[in-house]
mmCIF file of C-alpha atoms in Angstrom:
data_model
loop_
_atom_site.group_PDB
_atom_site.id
_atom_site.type_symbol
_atom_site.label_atom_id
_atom_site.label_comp_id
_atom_site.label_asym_id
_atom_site.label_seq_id
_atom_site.Cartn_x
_atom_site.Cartn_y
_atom_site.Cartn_z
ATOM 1 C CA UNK A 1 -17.978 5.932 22.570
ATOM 2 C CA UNK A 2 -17.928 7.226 18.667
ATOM 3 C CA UNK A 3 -18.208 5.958 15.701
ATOM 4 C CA UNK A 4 -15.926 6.851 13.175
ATOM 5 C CA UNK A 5 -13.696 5.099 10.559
ATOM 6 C CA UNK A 6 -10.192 4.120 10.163
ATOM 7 C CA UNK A 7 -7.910 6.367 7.407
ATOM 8 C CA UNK A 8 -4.549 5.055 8.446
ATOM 9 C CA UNK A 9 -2.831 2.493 9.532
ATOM 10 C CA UNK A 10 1.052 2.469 10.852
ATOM 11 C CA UNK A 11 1.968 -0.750 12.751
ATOM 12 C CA UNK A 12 -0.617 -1.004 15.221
ATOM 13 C CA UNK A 13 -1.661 2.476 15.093
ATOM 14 C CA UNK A 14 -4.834 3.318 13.581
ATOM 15 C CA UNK A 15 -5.611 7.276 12.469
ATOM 16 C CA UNK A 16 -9.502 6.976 13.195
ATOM 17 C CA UNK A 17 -11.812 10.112 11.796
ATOM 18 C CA UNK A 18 -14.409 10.659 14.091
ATOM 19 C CA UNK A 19 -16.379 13.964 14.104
ATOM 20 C CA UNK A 20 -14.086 15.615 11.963
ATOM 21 C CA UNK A 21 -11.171 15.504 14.466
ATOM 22 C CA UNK A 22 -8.410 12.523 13.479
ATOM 23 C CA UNK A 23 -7.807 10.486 16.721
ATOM 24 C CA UNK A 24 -4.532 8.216 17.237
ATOM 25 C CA UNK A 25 -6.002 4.664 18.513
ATOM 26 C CA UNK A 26 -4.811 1.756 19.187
ATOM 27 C CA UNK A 27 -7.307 -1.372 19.098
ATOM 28 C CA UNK A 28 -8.495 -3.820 22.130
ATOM 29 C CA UNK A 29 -6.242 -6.551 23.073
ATOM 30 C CA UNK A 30 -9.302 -9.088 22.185
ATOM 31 C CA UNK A 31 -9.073 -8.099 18.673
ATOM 32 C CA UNK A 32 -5.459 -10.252 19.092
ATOM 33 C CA UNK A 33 -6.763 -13.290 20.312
ATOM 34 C CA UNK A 34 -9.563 -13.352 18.292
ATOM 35 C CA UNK A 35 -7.339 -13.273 14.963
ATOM 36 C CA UNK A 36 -9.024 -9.782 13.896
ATOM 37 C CA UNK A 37 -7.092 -7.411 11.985
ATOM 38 C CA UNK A 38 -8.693 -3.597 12.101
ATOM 39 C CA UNK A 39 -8.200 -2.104 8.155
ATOM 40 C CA UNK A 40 -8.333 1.012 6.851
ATOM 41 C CA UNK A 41 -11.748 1.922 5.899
ATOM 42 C CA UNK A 42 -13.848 0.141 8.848
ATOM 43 C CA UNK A 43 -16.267 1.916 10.891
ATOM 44 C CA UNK A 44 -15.371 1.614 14.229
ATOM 45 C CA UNK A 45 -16.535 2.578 17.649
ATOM 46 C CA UNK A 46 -13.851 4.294 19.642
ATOM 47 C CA UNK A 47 -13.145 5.384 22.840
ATOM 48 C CA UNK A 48 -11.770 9.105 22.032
ATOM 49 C CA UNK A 49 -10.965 9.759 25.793
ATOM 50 C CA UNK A 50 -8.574 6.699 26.047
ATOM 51 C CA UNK A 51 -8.073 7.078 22.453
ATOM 52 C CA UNK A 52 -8.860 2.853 22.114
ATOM 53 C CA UNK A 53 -10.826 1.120 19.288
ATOM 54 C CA UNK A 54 -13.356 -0.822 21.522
ATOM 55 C CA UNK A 55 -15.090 -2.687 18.187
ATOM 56 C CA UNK A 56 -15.626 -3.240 14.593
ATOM 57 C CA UNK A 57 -18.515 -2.912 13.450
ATOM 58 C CA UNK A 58 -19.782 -4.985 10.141
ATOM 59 C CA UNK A 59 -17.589 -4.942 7.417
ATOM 60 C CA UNK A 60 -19.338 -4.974 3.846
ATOM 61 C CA UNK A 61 -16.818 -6.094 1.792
ATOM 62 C CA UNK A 62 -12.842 -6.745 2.330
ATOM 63 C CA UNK A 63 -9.620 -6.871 -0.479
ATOM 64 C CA UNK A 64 -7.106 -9.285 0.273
ATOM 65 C CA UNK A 65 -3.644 -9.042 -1.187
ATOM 66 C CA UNK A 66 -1.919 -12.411 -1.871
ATOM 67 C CA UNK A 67 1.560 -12.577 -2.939
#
């Protein structure tokens, strides 16, 4: 596994930058039932030969948009 961070976000596909290469990803199936939402600027570790965000790692701070 990498680590690398998340740059984009289109439904649940995440654009993760790891190494300089961009890597398609979509996240664990956990992340579901455990009510965790990946976003766009978390360092993640990812799995670039299955091309799956395994975890999350600690976030420092987090904007949250309520309309």
């Amino acid at each position: 596994m990498e680590q690398g961070i998340i740059i984009k976000n289109i439904s649940n596909q995440y654009d993760c930058l790891v190494n300089n290469v961009i890597y398609t990803c979509i996240p664990r199936g956990r992340f579901r039932h455990d009510k965790i939402t990946p976003l766009v600027g978390d360092k993640v570790l990812v799995n670039t030969h299955n091309k799956i965000i395994e975890s999350i790692l600690e976030r420092k701070n987090e904007i949250i948009f309520d309309s």
